[in-house]
C-alpha atoms as one frame of an Amber mdcrd trajectory, in Angstrom:
protein
 -35.749 -11.214 -77.127 -35.982  -8.246 -76.151 -35.731  -5.768 -78.441 -33.794
  -1.065 -78.377 -33.482   1.092 -80.580 -33.761   4.529 -80.511 -35.893   6.843
 -81.981 -35.928   8.722 -84.761 -36.733  12.318 -83.845 -34.004  14.750 -82.840
 -34.699  15.456 -79.044 -36.420  18.460 -78.256 -34.036  20.362 -76.230 -35.708
  21.419 -72.556 -36.520  25.319 -72.326 -34.394  26.905 -69.653 -35.260  25.990
 -65.916 -36.401  22.339 -67.023 -36.073  19.475 -65.199 -35.029  16.626 -65.677
 -35.991  13.309 -64.048 -38.893   9.877 -64.440 -40.863  11.953 -62.657 -41.417
  14.718 -65.272 -43.458  11.415 -67.322 -45.801  12.915 -65.493 -45.760  15.728
 -66.272 -45.723  15.257 -70.579 -49.108  13.165 -69.585 -50.569  15.545 -68.279
 -49.510  18.057 -71.295 -50.496  15.335 -72.949 -53.994  15.486 -71.217 -54.701
  18.646 -71.919 -53.593  18.702 -75.734 -56.159  16.312 -76.621 -58.887  17.547
 -73.607 -58.253  20.913 -75.500 -59.086  19.901 -78.609 -61.719  17.694 -77.748
 -63.701  20.225 -76.664 -63.791  21.454 -80.139 -64.582  17.429 -81.922 -67.350
  16.294 -79.077 -68.637  20.068 -77.804 -69.264  21.135 -81.248 -72.195  18.401
 -82.458 -73.577  19.238 -78.299 -74.538  23.006 -80.200 -76.204  20.649 -83.355
 -79.442  22.342 -82.702 -78.865  25.756 -81.761 -76.230  25.303 -85.135 -79.266
  23.931 -87.098 -81.510  26.870 -86.246 -78.905  29.737 -86.388 -76.905  28.568
 -89.716 -80.186  27.829 -91.196 -79.133  23.890 -91.246 -81.443  20.779 -92.862
 -80.736  18.003 -90.615 -78.412  16.210 -93.428 -77.147  19.531 -93.899 -76.024
  19.241 -90.067 -75.418  16.265 -90.824 -72.224  17.011 -92.676 -71.873  20.014
 -90.761 -70.839  18.129 -88.081 -68.670  14.958 -89.863 -66.483  17.848 -91.059
 -63.697  18.129 -88.528 -63.705  14.358 -88.259 -63.312  13.217 -91.685 -60.264
  16.144 -91.065 -58.711  14.461 -88.650 -59.163  10.743 -90.471 -57.200  12.372
 -94.051 -54.617  14.176 -91.847 -53.236  11.435 -89.123 -51.641   9.280 -90.733
 -49.387  11.814 -91.862 -49.449  14.141 -88.901 -48.385  10.332 -87.511 -45.356
   9.786 -89.969 -44.078  13.784 -88.807 -43.938  12.947 -85.315 -42.009   9.191
 -85.934 -39.314  11.715 -87.124 -39.277  15.296 -86.310 -40.217  14.687 -83.071
 -43.529  14.673 -80.691 -42.636  18.143 -79.028 -43.090  20.474 -82.523 -45.886
  18.569 -83.846 -48.033  18.920 -80.909 -46.837  22.414 -81.576 -47.861  22.692
 -84.392 -50.629  21.749 -84.192 -52.101  23.521 -81.196 -51.245  26.866 -82.238
 -52.066  26.829 -85.821 -56.413  25.330 -84.433 -56.639  28.685 -82.437 -55.294
  30.717 -84.779 -58.121  29.571 -87.071 -60.939  28.858 -83.623 -60.275  32.330
 -84.067 -60.409  33.492 -86.541 -63.695  31.748 -87.884 -65.227  33.464 -84.006
 -64.284  36.706 -86.318 -65.580  35.597 -89.567 -67.809  32.593 -89.962 -70.810
  33.239 -87.695 -74.115  33.989 -88.027 -75.306  38.186 -88.283 -77.577  40.391
 -88.764 -75.877  41.322 -91.924 -76.341  37.550 -92.679 -75.780  33.859 -92.350
 -72.275  32.717 -93.465 -72.971  29.812 -96.442 -73.092  25.796 -95.928 -70.124
  25.092 -97.263 -67.510  28.171 -95.828 -68.748  26.858 -92.243 -68.635  22.508
 -93.328 -64.565  24.114 -94.831 -63.539  25.858 -91.720 -64.551  22.944 -89.666
 -62.843  20.321 -92.351 -59.293  22.493 -91.629 -59.458  22.452 -88.146 -60.471
  18.865 -88.054 -56.922  19.003 -90.467 -55.061  21.251 -88.491 -56.664  19.006
 -84.531 -55.346  16.083 -85.160 -51.959  15.863 -84.691 -52.623  16.473 -81.049
 -54.152  13.114 -81.491 -50.887  10.396 -82.540 -48.438  13.003 -81.195 -48.870
  13.129 -77.774 -49.563   9.512 -77.752 -46.456   8.827 -78.609 -45.038  10.303
 -75.781 -46.868   8.414 -73.846 -45.163   5.595 -75.413 -41.751   6.910 -75.158
 -41.855   7.538 -71.363 -43.789   4.963 -69.613 -42.536   1.933 -69.814 -44.546
  -1.489 -70.438 -47.116  -2.668 -67.619 -47.992   1.257 -67.354 -48.562   2.310
 -70.495 -52.102   1.109 -71.256 -53.069   2.597 -67.913 -50.491   6.171 -69.025
 -51.779   5.649 -72.264 -56.245   5.620 -71.371 -55.385   8.345 -68.401 -53.983
  10.245 -71.905 -57.684   8.823 -73.785 -60.046  10.361 -71.058 -58.670  13.665
 -72.376 -61.662  13.229 -75.368 -64.370  12.116 -73.263 -63.364  14.581 -70.524
 -62.426  17.681 -72.780 -65.923  16.573 -74.333 -67.966  17.563 -70.868 -66.340
  20.452 -71.119 -67.232  20.762 -74.629 -70.931  19.755 -73.790 -71.867  21.314
 -70.291 -70.035  24.597 -71.494 -70.482  25.164 -75.014 -74.342  25.114 -76.585
 -74.958  26.941 -73.325 -72.963  29.490 -75.216 -73.932  28.988 -78.189 -77.842
  29.950 -77.607 -76.807  32.081 -74.845 -73.370  34.223 -76.514 -73.199  33.115
 -79.979 -71.039  30.569 -81.812 -68.344  33.411 -82.100 -67.834  32.618 -77.993
 -68.353  28.751 -78.927 -65.182  29.238 -81.307 -63.193  32.484 -79.140 -62.975
  29.774 -76.147 -62.079  26.925 -78.207 -59.080  28.818 -79.646 -58.266  30.110
 -75.944 -58.541  26.560 -74.229 -55.638  25.714 -78.022 -53.562  28.357 -77.327
 -53.002  27.561 -73.413 -51.870  24.491 -73.687 -49.825  25.269 -76.749 -48.128
  27.330 -74.175 -47.689  24.244 -71.871 -46.777  22.075 -74.401 -43.370  24.939
 -74.975 -42.355  24.853 -71.974 -42.125  21.152 -70.378 -42.977  19.035 -73.278
 -39.961  17.698 -74.143 -38.287  13.597 -75.362 -36.885  11.344 -72.439 -32.893
  11.604 -71.346 -33.036   7.548 -72.565 -36.042   7.065 -74.216 -37.193   3.075
 -73.246 -38.436   2.281 -76.668 -39.567  -1.578 -75.675 -42.526  -1.732 -76.285
 -42.317  -4.844 -74.574 -40.611  -8.555 -73.023 -40.759 -10.319 -76.876 -41.104
  -6.875 -78.486 -43.158  -5.842 -80.963 -45.170  -7.193 -83.888 -44.040  -4.840
 -86.630 -39.628  -5.297 -86.670 -37.662  -2.775 -84.937 -36.726  -0.494 -87.301
 -39.170  -1.350 -90.272 -40.968   1.660 -92.214 -43.740   3.692 -91.907 -45.016
   1.152 -94.795 -44.332  -1.944 -93.302 -46.434  -0.735 -90.166 -49.377   0.043
 -92.499 -48.985  -3.207 -94.201 -48.710  -5.031 -91.740 -52.505  -7.221 -91.178
 -52.152  -7.328 -87.801 -52.171  -3.298 -87.044 -54.380  -2.731 -89.774 -57.055
  -5.660 -87.878 -57.056  -4.255 -85.342 -57.472  -0.281 -86.996 -61.206  -1.312
 -88.955 -62.296  -2.483 -85.581 -61.735   0.444 -83.800 -62.825   2.393 -87.107
 -65.796   0.124 -86.319 -66.489   0.417 -82.305 -66.313   4.451 -82.628 -69.576
   3.600 -84.787 -72.392   4.113 -81.622 -70.119   6.391 -79.919 -70.237   9.577
 -82.704 -73.800   8.170 -82.888 -74.682   9.118 -80.534 -72.699  12.227 -79.663
 -73.912  13.301 -82.766 -77.668  12.488 -82.426 -78.455  11.951 -78.983 -79.808
  15.396 -78.925 -81.199  15.471 -82.107 -83.628  12.689 -81.000 -84.250  13.524
 -77.295 -85.903  16.661 -78.811 -87.297  16.136 -82.079 -88.778  12.110 -81.267
 -89.354  12.566 -77.276 -89.655  16.203 -77.045 -87.722  16.577 -74.994 -84.981
  19.668 -74.028 -81.233  19.669 -74.320 -80.561  20.578 -70.648 -81.932  15.966
 -70.711 -79.672  15.594 -74.083 -76.756  17.786 -72.514 -77.010  15.280 -69.523
 -77.531  12.351 -71.480 -74.097  13.031 -73.333 -72.348  14.181 -70.062 -72.956
  10.698 -68.098 -71.636   8.776 -71.411 -68.146  10.924 -71.392 -67.721  11.319
 -67.751 -68.078   7.552 -68.145 -66.590   6.876 -70.317 -63.070   8.389 -68.663
 -63.942   7.208 -65.677 -63.714   3.695 -67.689 -60.796   4.301 -69.154 -58.639
   4.793 -66.416 -60.234   1.620 -65.010 -59.754  -0.166 -68.536 -56.857   0.519
 -69.018 -54.761  -0.817 -65.159 -57.550  -3.702 -66.154 -55.813  -4.635 -69.323
 -51.641  -4.096 -68.261 -53.248  -6.253 -64.726 -53.956  -9.041 -66.439 -52.819
  -8.366 -70.090 -55.175  -8.791 -71.982 -55.874  -6.070 -74.221 -57.283  -8.004
 -77.220 -59.772  -9.363 -75.218 -60.918  -6.783 -73.813 -61.751  -5.201 -76.998
 -63.901  -7.695 -78.034 -65.408  -8.210 -74.655 -66.647  -4.411 -75.489 -67.664
  -5.216 -78.991 -70.417  -7.751 -77.168 -72.289  -5.808 -74.749 -72.154  -2.076
 -76.681 -73.938  -3.886 -79.197 -76.215  -5.761 -76.467 -76.719  -1.438 -75.514
 -77.246  -0.309 -78.143 -79.876  -3.004 -79.031 -81.865  -2.420 -76.342 -81.189
   1.427 -76.893 -83.356   1.168 -80.111 -86.250  -1.204 -78.781 -86.933   1.023
 -76.118 -87.234   3.910 -78.286 -90.887   3.968 -77.582 -90.799   3.988 -73.887
 -90.075   6.968 -71.827 -87.577   9.204 -72.383 -85.469   8.695 -69.653 -85.039
   4.326 -70.072 -84.196   5.395 -73.744 -82.376   7.714 -72.398 -80.207   5.561
 -70.143 -79.873   3.007 -72.618 -78.113   5.759 -75.069 -76.414   6.576 -72.048
 -74.632   2.848 -71.559 -74.084   2.439 -74.715 -71.676   5.413 -74.897 -69.896
   4.670 -71.852 -69.049   1.775 -73.254 -68.391   2.717 -76.436 -66.321   5.160
 -75.253 -64.305   2.653 -72.750 -61.894   0.979 -75.032 -59.982   3.177 -76.924
 -56.924   3.380 -74.843 -56.897  -0.013 -74.595 -57.284   0.124 -77.951 -54.538
   2.146 -78.770 -51.872   1.042 -76.480 -52.443  -2.013 -78.013 -51.908  -1.225
 -81.777 -48.675   1.274 -80.757 -47.334  -1.874 -78.417 -47.361  -4.092 -82.228
 -45.562  -1.382 -84.210 -42.448  -0.474 -80.998 -42.105   2.669 -79.855 -39.891
   4.121 -82.697 -43.543   3.819 -85.011 -45.846   4.508 -82.617 -46.741   7.682
 -83.909 -47.397   6.744 -87.601 -49.937   3.683 -85.742 -51.680   5.492 -83.562
 -51.904   7.897 -87.324 -53.273   4.789 -88.599 -55.947   3.783 -85.804 -56.541
   7.417 -85.791 -57.274   7.666 -89.662 -59.870   4.128 -89.202 -61.947   6.170
 -86.247 -62.423   9.462 -87.568 -62.963   7.966 -90.690 -66.052   6.183 -88.844
 -66.534   9.318 -86.909 -67.356  11.797 -90.122 -69.222   8.695 -91.872 -71.689
   8.181 -89.060 -73.383  11.733 -89.288 -73.316  11.165 -92.512 -74.889   7.486
 -93.479 -77.335   7.716 -90.613 -79.744  10.546 -92.278 -80.087   8.650 -94.410
 -80.652   5.580 -92.324 -82.972   7.437 -90.826 -84.650   9.001 -93.733 -85.098
   5.163 -94.427 -85.763   3.654 -92.004 -85.926   4.963 -87.993 -84.787   5.999
 -85.135 -84.876   2.408 -83.780 -83.270   0.873 -86.389 -80.703   3.564 -85.975
 -79.507   2.691 -82.915 -79.495  -0.868 -83.727 -76.864  -1.066 -86.705 -74.866
   1.737 -84.832 -74.763  -1.445 -82.278 -74.346  -3.782 -84.537 -70.771  -2.442
 -86.111 -69.378  -3.005 -83.503 -70.406  -6.161 -83.054 -68.878  -6.908 -86.322
 -65.669  -5.807 -85.319 -65.398  -8.372 -82.497 -63.982 -10.854 -85.520 -61.843
  -8.953 -86.345 -59.936  -7.481 -83.849 -56.590  -9.930 -83.371 -56.944 -12.728
 -81.670 -54.583 -13.174 -77.817 -50.897 -12.075 -78.005 -48.500 -13.641 -75.107
 -49.177 -11.620 -72.000 -47.269  -8.628 -72.000 -47.932  -7.232 -75.608 -51.780
  -8.532 -75.786
């Protein structure tokens, strides 16, 4: 039976001069990509400045991991709240709130939270500032995802959501290519100022063109959502199928953020490679991951096999990371290549899983479901850089990469089994 329902948030009135029509969905998708990329440049790019940040801010390896994990922690603790707010108030209002506030905070950091000849900001101040960046910027994730679910119909959503999800590695690639160079040549004042500009430009585009579709298509699939239409946010958060996929997604995230956070440190400290090698490795991860997300979305839309695909990625990523672990004493090019493959695979599943969890909840509660998904993903993104240095102290880099890979293997049995084609 086909279910339809009305999105609870009041449609935002479009600014004067905008047009309506189905083609506008691509404009909305473009705004979602720009917004997500703006924030991704910060949370994916800042960790790549790790060696410079460690030197300029006088941080130990443990302190560096904690500070870099603060952005992810801020996202994790705020995502469900942002998701519920998006379902209630609409994606345009929440997206504007998050982009503007994040941009202003980054501008403030450029003015007051940078090392100067007069002194170095405390680790606590830096960590708190990055924590708040994560809290405010976390609004981008669920709100832009809900907009895609509202504007695109089933059969297109996996592809569209995967394009939106490419903004994470694409924005990360921009941050990876730009921020380490800025940090080493112009300092962290330039790093934060550029990131602030990205967010504020995206906010201007959101204000001008983002809105609800004229007639919201809220049917997630031909057979209806797993969570009953009209269910409360609490029902979505308590659904076992939704929870299983969210927890599996958190485990799948571990290798991604292990590589983003520590590949540069590993290649520099253990292999004696320059920052260019680390940046190139992570750039391959981000650009390759972006392409893999688009392909994955199109492939699973065609075959109706999102859950099976997520399981496959769990196994493939585990194998790649175990190979990387076995090559830690091999020539730098080999271990860097293995890490690049593992990171690329760890980037490939996001659009598929995000589409699936939103489909399971239904568009009316897609913001809440995406908030839960992002909570587990960014909780893992926080815990990974905090716990891996502890594991490294007790063992070795080989064990670190192997454990990161085994986490994805644990995600395989947690991922819900195959659903009917069209809902999977």
